[in-house]
Structures are given as structure tokens and as C-alpha cells.
Coordinates of C-alpha atoms in Angstrom, one line a residue:
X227 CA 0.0 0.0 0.0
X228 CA 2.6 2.5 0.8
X229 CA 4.7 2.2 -2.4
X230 CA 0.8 2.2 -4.5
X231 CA 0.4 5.2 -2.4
X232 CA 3.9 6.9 -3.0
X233 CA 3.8 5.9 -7.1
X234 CA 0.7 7.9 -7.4
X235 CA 1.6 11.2 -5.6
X236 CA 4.8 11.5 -7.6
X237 CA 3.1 10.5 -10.7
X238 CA 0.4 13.0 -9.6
X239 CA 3.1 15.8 -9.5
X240 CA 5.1 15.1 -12.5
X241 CA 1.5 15.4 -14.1
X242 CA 1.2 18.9 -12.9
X243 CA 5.0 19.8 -13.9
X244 CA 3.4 18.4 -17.4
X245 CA 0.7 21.1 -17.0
X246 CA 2.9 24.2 -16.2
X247 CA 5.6 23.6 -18.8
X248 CA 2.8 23.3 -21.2
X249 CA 1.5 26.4 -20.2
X250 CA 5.0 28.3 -20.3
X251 CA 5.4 26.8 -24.0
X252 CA 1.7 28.9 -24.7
X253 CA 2.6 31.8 -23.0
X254 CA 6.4 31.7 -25.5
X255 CA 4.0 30.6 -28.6
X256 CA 1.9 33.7 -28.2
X257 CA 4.7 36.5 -27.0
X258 CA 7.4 34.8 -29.4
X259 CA 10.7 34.8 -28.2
X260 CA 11.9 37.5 -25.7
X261 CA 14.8 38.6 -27.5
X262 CA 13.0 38.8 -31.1
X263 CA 10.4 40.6 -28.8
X264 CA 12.4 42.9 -27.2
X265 CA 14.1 43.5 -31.0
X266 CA 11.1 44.4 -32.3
X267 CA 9.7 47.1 -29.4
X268 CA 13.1 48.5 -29.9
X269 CA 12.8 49.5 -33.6
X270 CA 8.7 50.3 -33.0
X271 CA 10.1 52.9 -30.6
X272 CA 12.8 54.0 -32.6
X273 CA 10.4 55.0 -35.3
X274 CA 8.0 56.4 -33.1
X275 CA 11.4 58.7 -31.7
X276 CA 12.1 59.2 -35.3
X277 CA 8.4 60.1 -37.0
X278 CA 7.3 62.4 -34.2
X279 CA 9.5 65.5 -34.8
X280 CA 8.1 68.7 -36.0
X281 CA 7.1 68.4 -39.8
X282 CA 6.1 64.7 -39.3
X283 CA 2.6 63.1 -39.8
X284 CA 1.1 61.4 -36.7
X285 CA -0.6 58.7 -39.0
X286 CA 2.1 56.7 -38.5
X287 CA 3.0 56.8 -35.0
X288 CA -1.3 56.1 -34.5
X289 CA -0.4 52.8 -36.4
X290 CA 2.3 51.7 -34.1
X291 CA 0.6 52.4 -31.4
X292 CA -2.3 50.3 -32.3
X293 CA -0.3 47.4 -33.6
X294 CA 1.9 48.1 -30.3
X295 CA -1.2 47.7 -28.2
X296 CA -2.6 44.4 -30.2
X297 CA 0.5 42.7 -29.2
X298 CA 0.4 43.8 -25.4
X299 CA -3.0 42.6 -25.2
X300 CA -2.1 39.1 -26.2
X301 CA 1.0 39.0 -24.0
X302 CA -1.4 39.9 -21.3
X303 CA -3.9 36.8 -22.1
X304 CA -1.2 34.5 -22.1
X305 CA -0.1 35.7 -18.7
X306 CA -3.5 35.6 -17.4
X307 CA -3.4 31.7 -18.5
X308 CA 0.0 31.0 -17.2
X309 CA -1.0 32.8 -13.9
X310 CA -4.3 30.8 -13.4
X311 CA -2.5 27.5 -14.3
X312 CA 0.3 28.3 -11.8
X313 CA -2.2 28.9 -9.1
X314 CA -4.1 25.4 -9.6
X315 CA -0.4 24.0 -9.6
X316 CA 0.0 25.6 -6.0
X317 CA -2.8 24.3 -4.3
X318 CA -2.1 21.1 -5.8
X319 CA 1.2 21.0 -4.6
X320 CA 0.3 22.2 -0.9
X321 CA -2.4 19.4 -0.9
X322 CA -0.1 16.7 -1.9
X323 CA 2.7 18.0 0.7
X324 CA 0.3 18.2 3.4
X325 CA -1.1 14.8 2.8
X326 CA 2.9 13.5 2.6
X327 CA 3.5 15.2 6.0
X328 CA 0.6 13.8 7.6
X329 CA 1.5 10.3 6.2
X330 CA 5.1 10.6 7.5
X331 CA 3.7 11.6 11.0
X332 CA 1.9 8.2 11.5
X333 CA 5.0 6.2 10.3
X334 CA 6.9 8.0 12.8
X335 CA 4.4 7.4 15.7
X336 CA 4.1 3.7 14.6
X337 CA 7.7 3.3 14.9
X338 CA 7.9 5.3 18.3
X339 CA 5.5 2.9 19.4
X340 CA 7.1 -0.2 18.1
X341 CA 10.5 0.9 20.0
X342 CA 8.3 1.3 23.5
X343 CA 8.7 -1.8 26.1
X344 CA 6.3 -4.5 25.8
X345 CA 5.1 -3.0 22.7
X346 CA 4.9 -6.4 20.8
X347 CA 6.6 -7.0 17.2
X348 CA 6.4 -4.2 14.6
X349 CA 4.5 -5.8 11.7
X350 CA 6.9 -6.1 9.0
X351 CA 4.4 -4.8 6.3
X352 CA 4.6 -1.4 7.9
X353 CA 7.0 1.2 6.3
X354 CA 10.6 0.5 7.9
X355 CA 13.7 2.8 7.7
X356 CA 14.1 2.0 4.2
X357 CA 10.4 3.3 3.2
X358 CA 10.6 6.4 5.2
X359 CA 14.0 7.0 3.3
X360 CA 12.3 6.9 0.7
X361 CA 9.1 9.0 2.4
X362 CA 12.2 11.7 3.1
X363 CA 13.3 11.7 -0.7
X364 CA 9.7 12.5 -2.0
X365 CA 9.0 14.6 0.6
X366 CA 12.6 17.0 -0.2
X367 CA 11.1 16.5 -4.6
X368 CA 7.7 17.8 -3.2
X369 CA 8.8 20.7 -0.6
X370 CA 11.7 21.7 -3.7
X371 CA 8.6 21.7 -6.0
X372 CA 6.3 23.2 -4.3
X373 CA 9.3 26.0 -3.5
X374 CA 9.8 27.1 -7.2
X375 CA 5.9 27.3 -7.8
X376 CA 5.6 29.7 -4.9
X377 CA 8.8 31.6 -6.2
X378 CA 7.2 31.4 -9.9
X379 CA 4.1 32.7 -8.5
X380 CA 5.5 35.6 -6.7
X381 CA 7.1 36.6 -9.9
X382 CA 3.5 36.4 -11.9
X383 CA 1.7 38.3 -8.8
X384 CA 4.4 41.2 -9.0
X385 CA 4.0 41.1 -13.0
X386 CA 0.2 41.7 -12.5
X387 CA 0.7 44.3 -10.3
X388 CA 2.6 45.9 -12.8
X389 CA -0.4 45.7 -15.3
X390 CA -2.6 47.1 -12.9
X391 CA -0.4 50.1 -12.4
X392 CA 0.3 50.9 -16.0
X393 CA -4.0 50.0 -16.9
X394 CA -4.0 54.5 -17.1
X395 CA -1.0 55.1 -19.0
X396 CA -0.8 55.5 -22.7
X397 CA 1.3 55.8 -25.9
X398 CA 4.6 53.8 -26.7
X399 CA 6.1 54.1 -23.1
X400 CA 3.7 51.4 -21.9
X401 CA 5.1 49.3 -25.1
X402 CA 9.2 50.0 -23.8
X403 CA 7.4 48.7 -20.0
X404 CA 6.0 45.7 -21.3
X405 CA 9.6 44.1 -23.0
X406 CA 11.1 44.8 -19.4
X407 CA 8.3 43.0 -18.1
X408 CA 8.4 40.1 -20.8
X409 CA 12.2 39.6 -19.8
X410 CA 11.6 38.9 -16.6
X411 CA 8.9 36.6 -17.1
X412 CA 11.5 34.6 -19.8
X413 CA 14.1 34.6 -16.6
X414 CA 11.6 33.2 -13.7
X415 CA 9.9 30.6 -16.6
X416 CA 13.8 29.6 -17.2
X417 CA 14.3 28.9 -13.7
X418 CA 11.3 26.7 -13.9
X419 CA 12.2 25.1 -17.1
X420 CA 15.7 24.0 -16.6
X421 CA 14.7 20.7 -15.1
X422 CA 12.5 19.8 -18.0
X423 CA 15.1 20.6 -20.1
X424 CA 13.2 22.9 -21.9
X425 CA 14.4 25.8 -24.1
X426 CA 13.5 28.3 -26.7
X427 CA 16.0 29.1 -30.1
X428 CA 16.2 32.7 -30.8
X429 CA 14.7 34.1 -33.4
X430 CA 16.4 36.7 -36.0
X431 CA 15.4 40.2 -35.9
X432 CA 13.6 41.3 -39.4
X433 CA 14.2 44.2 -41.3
X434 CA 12.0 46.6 -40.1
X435 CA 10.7 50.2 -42.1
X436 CA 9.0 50.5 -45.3
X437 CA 11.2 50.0 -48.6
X438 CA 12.3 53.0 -50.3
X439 CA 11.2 54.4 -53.7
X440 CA 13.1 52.5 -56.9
X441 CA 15.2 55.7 -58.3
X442 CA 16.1 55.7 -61.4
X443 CA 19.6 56.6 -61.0
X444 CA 21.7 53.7 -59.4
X445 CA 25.5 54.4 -59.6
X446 CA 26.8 51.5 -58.0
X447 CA 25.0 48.8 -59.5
X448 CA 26.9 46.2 -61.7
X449 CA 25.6 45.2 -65.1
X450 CA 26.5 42.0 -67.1
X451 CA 28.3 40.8 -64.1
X452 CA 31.2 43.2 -63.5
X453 CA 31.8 45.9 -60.8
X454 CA 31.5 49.7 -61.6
X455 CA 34.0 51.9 -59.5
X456 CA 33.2 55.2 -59.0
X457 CA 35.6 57.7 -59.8
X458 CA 36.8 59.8 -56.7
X459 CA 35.8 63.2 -56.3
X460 CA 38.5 65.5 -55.6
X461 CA 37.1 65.8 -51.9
X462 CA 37.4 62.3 -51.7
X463 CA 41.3 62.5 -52.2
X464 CA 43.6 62.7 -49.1
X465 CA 46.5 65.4 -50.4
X466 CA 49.4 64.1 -51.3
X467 CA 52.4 63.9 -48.8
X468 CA 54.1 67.4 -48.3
X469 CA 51.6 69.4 -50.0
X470 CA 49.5 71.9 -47.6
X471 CA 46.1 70.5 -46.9
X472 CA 42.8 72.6 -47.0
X473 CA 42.1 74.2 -43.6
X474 CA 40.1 71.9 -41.3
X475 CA 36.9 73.2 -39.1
X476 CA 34.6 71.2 -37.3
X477 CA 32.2 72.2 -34.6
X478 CA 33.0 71.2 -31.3
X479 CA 32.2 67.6 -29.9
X480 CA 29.4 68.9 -27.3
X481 CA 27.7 70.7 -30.8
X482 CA 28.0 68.0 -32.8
X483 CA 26.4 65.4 -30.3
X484 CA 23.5 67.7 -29.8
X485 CA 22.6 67.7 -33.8
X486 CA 23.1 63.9 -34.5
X487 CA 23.6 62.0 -31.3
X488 CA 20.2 60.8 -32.1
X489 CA 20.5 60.0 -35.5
X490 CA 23.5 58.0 -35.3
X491 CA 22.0 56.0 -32.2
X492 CA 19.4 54.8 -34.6
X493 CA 22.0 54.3 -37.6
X494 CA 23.9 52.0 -35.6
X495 CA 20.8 50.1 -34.7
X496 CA 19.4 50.0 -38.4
X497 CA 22.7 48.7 -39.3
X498 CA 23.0 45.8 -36.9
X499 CA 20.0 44.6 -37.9
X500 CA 20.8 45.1 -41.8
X501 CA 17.8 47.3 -42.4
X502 CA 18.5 48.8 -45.2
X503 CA 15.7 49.7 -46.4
X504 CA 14.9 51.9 -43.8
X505 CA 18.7 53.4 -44.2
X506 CA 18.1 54.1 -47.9
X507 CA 14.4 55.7 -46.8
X508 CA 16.0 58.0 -44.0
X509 CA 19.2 57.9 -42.9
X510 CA 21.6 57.2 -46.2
X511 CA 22.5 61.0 -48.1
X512 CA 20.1 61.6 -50.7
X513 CA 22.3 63.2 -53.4
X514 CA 26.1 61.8 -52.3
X515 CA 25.0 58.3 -51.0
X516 CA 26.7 56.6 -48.9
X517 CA 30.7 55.4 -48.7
X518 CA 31.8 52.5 -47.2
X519 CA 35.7 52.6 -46.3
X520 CA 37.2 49.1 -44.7
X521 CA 40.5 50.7 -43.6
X522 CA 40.2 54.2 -42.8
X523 CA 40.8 56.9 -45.1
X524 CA 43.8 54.2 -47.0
X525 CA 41.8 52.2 -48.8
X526 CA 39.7 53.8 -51.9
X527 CA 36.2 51.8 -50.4
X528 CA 32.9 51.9 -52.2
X529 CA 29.7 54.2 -53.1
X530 CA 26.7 53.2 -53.5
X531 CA 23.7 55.1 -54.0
X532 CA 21.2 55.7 -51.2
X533 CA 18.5 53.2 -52.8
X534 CA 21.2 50.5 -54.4
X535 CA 22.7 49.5 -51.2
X536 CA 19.4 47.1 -50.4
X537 CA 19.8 44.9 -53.4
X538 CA 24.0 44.7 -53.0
X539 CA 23.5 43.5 -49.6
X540 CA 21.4 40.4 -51.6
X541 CA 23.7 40.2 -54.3
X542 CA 26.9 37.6 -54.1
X543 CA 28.7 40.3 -57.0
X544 CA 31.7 41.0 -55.6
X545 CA 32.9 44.6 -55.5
X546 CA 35.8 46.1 -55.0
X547 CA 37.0 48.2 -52.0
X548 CA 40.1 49.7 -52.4
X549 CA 43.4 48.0 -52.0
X550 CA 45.1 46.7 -48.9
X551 CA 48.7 46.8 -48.6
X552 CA 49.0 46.6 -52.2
X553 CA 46.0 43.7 -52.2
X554 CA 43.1 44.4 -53.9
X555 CA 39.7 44.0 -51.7
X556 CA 37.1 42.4 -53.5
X557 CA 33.8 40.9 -52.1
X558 CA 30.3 40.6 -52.5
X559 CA 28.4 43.0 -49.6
X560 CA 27.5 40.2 -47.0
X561 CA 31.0 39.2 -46.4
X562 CA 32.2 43.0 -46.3
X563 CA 29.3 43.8 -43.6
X564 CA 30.7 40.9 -42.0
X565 CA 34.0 41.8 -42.0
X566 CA 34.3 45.6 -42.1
X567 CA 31.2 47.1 -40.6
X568 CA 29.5 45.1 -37.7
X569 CA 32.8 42.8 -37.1
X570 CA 31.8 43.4 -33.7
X571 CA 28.8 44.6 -31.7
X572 CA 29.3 48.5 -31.9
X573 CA 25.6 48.8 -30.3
X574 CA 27.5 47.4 -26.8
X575 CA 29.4 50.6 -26.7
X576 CA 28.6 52.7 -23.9
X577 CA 29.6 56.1 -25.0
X578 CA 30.3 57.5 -28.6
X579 CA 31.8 60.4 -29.3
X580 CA 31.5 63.3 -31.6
X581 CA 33.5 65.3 -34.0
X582 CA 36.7 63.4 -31.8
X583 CA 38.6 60.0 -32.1
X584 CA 39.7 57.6 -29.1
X585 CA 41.5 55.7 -31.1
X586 CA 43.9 56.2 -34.2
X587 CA 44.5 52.5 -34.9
X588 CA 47.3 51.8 -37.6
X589 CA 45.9 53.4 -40.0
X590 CA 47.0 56.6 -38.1
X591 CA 42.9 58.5 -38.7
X592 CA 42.2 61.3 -36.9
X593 CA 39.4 64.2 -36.6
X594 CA 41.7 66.1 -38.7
X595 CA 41.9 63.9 -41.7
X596 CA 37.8 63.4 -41.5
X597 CA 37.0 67.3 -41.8
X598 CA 39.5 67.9 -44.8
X599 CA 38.0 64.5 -46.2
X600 CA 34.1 65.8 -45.6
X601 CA 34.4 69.2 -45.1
X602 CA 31.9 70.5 -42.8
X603 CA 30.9 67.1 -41.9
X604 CA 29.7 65.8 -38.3
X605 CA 30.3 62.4 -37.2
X606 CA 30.3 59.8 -34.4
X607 CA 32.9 56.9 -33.5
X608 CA 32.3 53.5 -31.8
X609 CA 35.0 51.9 -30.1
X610 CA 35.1 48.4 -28.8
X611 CA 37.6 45.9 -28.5
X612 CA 40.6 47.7 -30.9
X613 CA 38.0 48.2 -33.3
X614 CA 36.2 51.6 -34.1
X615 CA 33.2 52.3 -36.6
X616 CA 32.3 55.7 -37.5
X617 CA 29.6 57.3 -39.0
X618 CA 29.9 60.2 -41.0
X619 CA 27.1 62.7 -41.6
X620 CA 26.8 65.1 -44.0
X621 CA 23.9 68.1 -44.3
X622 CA 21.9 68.1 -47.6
X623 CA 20.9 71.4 -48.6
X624 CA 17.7 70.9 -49.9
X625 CA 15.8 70.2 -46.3
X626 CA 18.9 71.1 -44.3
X627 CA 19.6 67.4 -42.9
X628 CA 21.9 65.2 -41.5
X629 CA 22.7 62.3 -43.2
X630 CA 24.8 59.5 -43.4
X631 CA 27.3 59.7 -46.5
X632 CA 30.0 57.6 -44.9
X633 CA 31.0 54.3 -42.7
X634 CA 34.5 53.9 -41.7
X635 CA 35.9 50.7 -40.4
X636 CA 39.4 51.6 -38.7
X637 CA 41.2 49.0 -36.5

């Protein structure tokens, strides 16, 4: 009877564990993964930052906000689930713990009265020290169990207390709220998971931002198979040694942060995720496009139009870059992003700085070279790990704008 009695309890709990992690593999189904999740609030916030300046329709930020809200609302019913399922999981738990303690008690006052004087024999069918061992191994799975729902719980409780608080407030703040709260759901369901063995794969950030208009000037696309190289334009040209170069001006780093600090934040974040559409649409020069140099200012690098750089990051041509110590770079666009722009995570970077280099590397750039390079030019550097990316902006005169015209690799 007692081992009958012991089989069912545990398979009584591992039935419940069943329930809960099929209730934390809903509550994943309907959020998605918490990365991808957080990916995507990030770049819906982003756009909001970017579309609600003076001059800017607030059609679109409407949009997000709705589509924002339809996703909060669906995180929410899956919590809602996963709280009521935890709670049922609880009292199970406590029911099954109490009934174990009870059932220990009597197996202990059995054997205190089997050890008294004149007692008589213990009858043999009665749980000995080897059942109650066993007795004290379910009873530590149980009180362990029952330990991680409460703690799971807690979590859930102080989640819905959160809801509760932000039920008034409005707009895509409560969105930014809601991937804090989703990552600290993903770390308590972890805690409950790692048992089971279960686990979530992480899902790939999309491009994100509409595509940008087909112009019908493309200067850097290749034809028939082969590479175009734009000429150089005499800005372009670093003087030659020993001849004066052009007097240098840029505005000073505090300046400079104030008019693009913004800008290049979400560069740098369009640019991890390879949205280049979005890039082309808003952030790569309209009239100069953009330059992409793989070794500071020594190699020659490439430009490509604002609207062609989309469709080279999909093609396998290779282009050519420049040389390297006499080598001539040539690769299709995915291997150069690879390689010389996000060859490490730039977005890590605490602080970037403006209109002033940290670091020189051995290609010997500095501020000085940049502004007789782009004259007039603003631009921000990354720094991480002997590695530096910097993003040049240049004003177009036609809305008075900052945009990006150049990336530098420089290690």
C-alpha cells in the first residue's frame, strides 16, 4: 500500500510539472521569443522617436501604437493563463505536501510505538527505515517543488501588479514597459524550465521600415556581371604627402552630439539589424550616397547610392573596396558587412563620441583627416575591442539634414 500510495503522488506531481511547462510553451508561442520581442519594441520605438518631430505626420505613429497595443494585449492573455495555471499548480502542490507530511507523521508514531517496552513485534508490512527514506526523498522533490511554484508565482503576482499600475497610461512608453516585463517573465519561466530541459532558439530580428522608392539613378549597381568603381571626387582625395592640406573646421564635440547624437544611435541600430531599407528611406544622403571605407581613409572603399545599397546587400557580386597593402579587396556586400562594418557589436558601446577620435589605430585617422576629407561634416565613432566604426554625416541642402554619406571601419 505504501509504495501504490507513493507511485501515485509522484506521478500525480510530474503530471502537474506536465501542465505548467505546457502552459510556459503557450505563453512563448503567443509572446514569441523575448529577445526577437524585445528586437522588435526596440525598432517600433525608434520609429516612433524618429516620425514624431516637427514636420512629421502622426498617422504613423497612430499605427504603431495600435499594432503596439494588439501585441500587449495578447502577452497579457497568455499571462492571465499561465497565472491561473500556476495557481491550480499551487494548491495542488500544498495538498499533496500536506497529505505526505501527515503520512510521515503516522510512520513515525508507529515506529515510536514499536521501540516502546512491551510493545509487541512491529509488523513487517509497515514502512521501515528503508520506506521512510524513501518517504524523506519524496517529501525534499515535493517541498523543492512546491518551493519554485511559490517563487514562480510571486514573480506572476508582482508582473500583475505591474499591469494594474500601468492600466491608465498610454502611448509607446507602456510598449518599452511591457519588454522589461516580458524579460523577466522569460528569466523566472527559465528557472522553472531548466529541469525539464526545456528551451526556446532565438529568433532573428527582421528588417523593419518600409522600402524606399526605386530611383532611377543607381550608380553602383553592376551590369553583365562586372563591378563599376566610381571615380573619386576631388574631396574624396587625401592630399598628397608634403603638399598643404585645406584648412580643417569642425564644430565642437558637445555641438556635434547635440545635432546627431540621435541619429546615429538609430543608424547604428538599423545597421546591426541590416535594415537597409529603412537606411536608404531615412538615414543614407540623398544626393552623395553613402561610402563605405574598410581601412580608414587608405583604402579607396565603395559608393553606392542611397537606394542600391538594399539589393547589394542580396547580391553575391563581388565589388571592389580599395586595396590593402597593395591587395586588392574584392567581395560581395555580406562578407564585407561581415568583415568591415558590424565585425563586432558596436551597439555594446557605452559612450560615442563626436566630432573626436579615441583611437587612431594603424591606419593613423584622426578628426583632422575626417574634416578635410568631408568638409563641414559631423560624425560619431564607436570603439570596442581595438576596433572603431564611424559614421559620417553630411547636411543636404535641400531640407537642411543630416545624413549618413560615410561608414569607416578603422582597426
Amino acid at each position: 500500500m505504501h509504495e501504490k500510495n507513493l507511485s501515485t503522488l509522484l506521478g500525480q506531481i510530474n503530471t502537474e510539472l506536465k501542465e505548467i511547462e505546457a502552459a510556459c510553451q503557450s505563453i512563448q508561442g503567443a509572446s514569441g521569443d523575448a529577445g526577437a520581442f524585445r528586437e522588435k519594441m526596440e525598432a517600433w520605438m525608434n520609429e516612433a522617436g524618429e516620425n514624431n518631430g516637427p514636420g512629421h505626420s502622426t498617422e504613423e505613429l497612430c499605427q504603431l501604437q495600435k499594432e503596439a497595443m494588439a501585441h500587449w494585449k495578447q502577452m497579457e492573455a497568455s499571462l492571465q493563463e499561465l497565472h491561473g495555471s500556476t495557481l491550480d499548480l499551487k494548491r495542488s502542490v500544498q495538498e499533496r505536501t500536506g497529505f505526505l507530511k501527515g503520512y510521515l507523521e503516522v510512520g513515525r508514531q508507529e515506529a515510536r510505538i514499536g521501540a516502546e517496552p512491551g510493545s509487541g513485534p512491529v509488523d513487517s508490512r509497515e514502512p521501515g527505515s528503508a520506506n521512510r527514506q524513501q518517504d524523506g526523498a519524496a517529501y525534499a522533490q515535493v517541498f523543492m517543488v512546491n518551493e519554485n511554484q511559490i517563487k514562480t508565482l510571486s514573480t506572476l503576482d508582482g508582473l500583475r501588479e505591474y499591469l494594474n499600475g500601468l492600466s491608465g497610461l498610454h502611448g509607446i512608453w507602456l510598449v518599452g514597459i511591457a519588454a522589461g516585463l516580458l524579460l523577466n517573465l522569460a528569466l523566472g519561466l527559465a528557472l522553472l524550465l531548466r529541469g525539464a530541459g526545456a528551451g526556446t532558439e532565438p529568433a532573428l530580428p527582421g528588417d523593419a521600415g518600409p522600402a524606399p522608392a526605386v530611383s532611377e539613378v543607381e550608380r553602383s549597381r553592376p551590369s553583365d556581371g562586372e563591378t563599376e568603381i566610381l571615380p573619386a571626387s576631388p574631396a574624396d582625395v587625401a592630399p598628397p604627402p608634403g603638399q598643404p592640406a585645406p584648412s580643417a573646421s569642425l564644430l565642437s564635440p558637445k555641438s556635434a552630439e547635440k545635432l546627431i547624437s540621435a541619429r546615429a544611435g538609430y543608424a547604428l541600430t538599423y545597421l546591426k539589424n541590416k535594415s537597409f531599407s529603412r537606411l536608404g528611406a531615412k538615414y543614407f544622403h540623398p544626393e552623395k550616397g553613402v561610402h563605405f571605407l574598410p581601412e580608414g581613409l587608405s583604402a579607396e572603399g565603395h559608393q553606392f547610392a542611397a537606394n542600391v545599397v538594399e539589393k547589394a546587400a542580396s547580391s553575391t557580386t563581388a565589388y571592389h573596396w580599395g586595396l590593402s597593402e597593395a591587395s586588392l579587396i574584392s567581395m560581395d556586400f555580406q562578407k564585407y558587412y561581415g568583415r568591415y562594418i558590424f565585425d563586432v557589436d558596436y551597439t555594446k558601446e557605452r559612450e560615442a563620441r563626436y566630432n573626436e577620435l579615441s583611437f587612431a589605430g594603424r591606419y593613423g585617422l584622426s578628426a583632422d583627416q575626417l574634416a578635410r576629407r568631408f568638409p563641414d561634416c559631423l560624425f560619431a565613432e564607436y570603439h570596442r575591442s581595438g576596433r572603431s566604426l564611424i559614421l559620417v554625416f553630411e547636411k543636404w541642402q535641400q531640407d537642411g539634414g543630416w545624413y549618413l554619406s560615410a561608414v569607416i571601419h578603422n582597426q
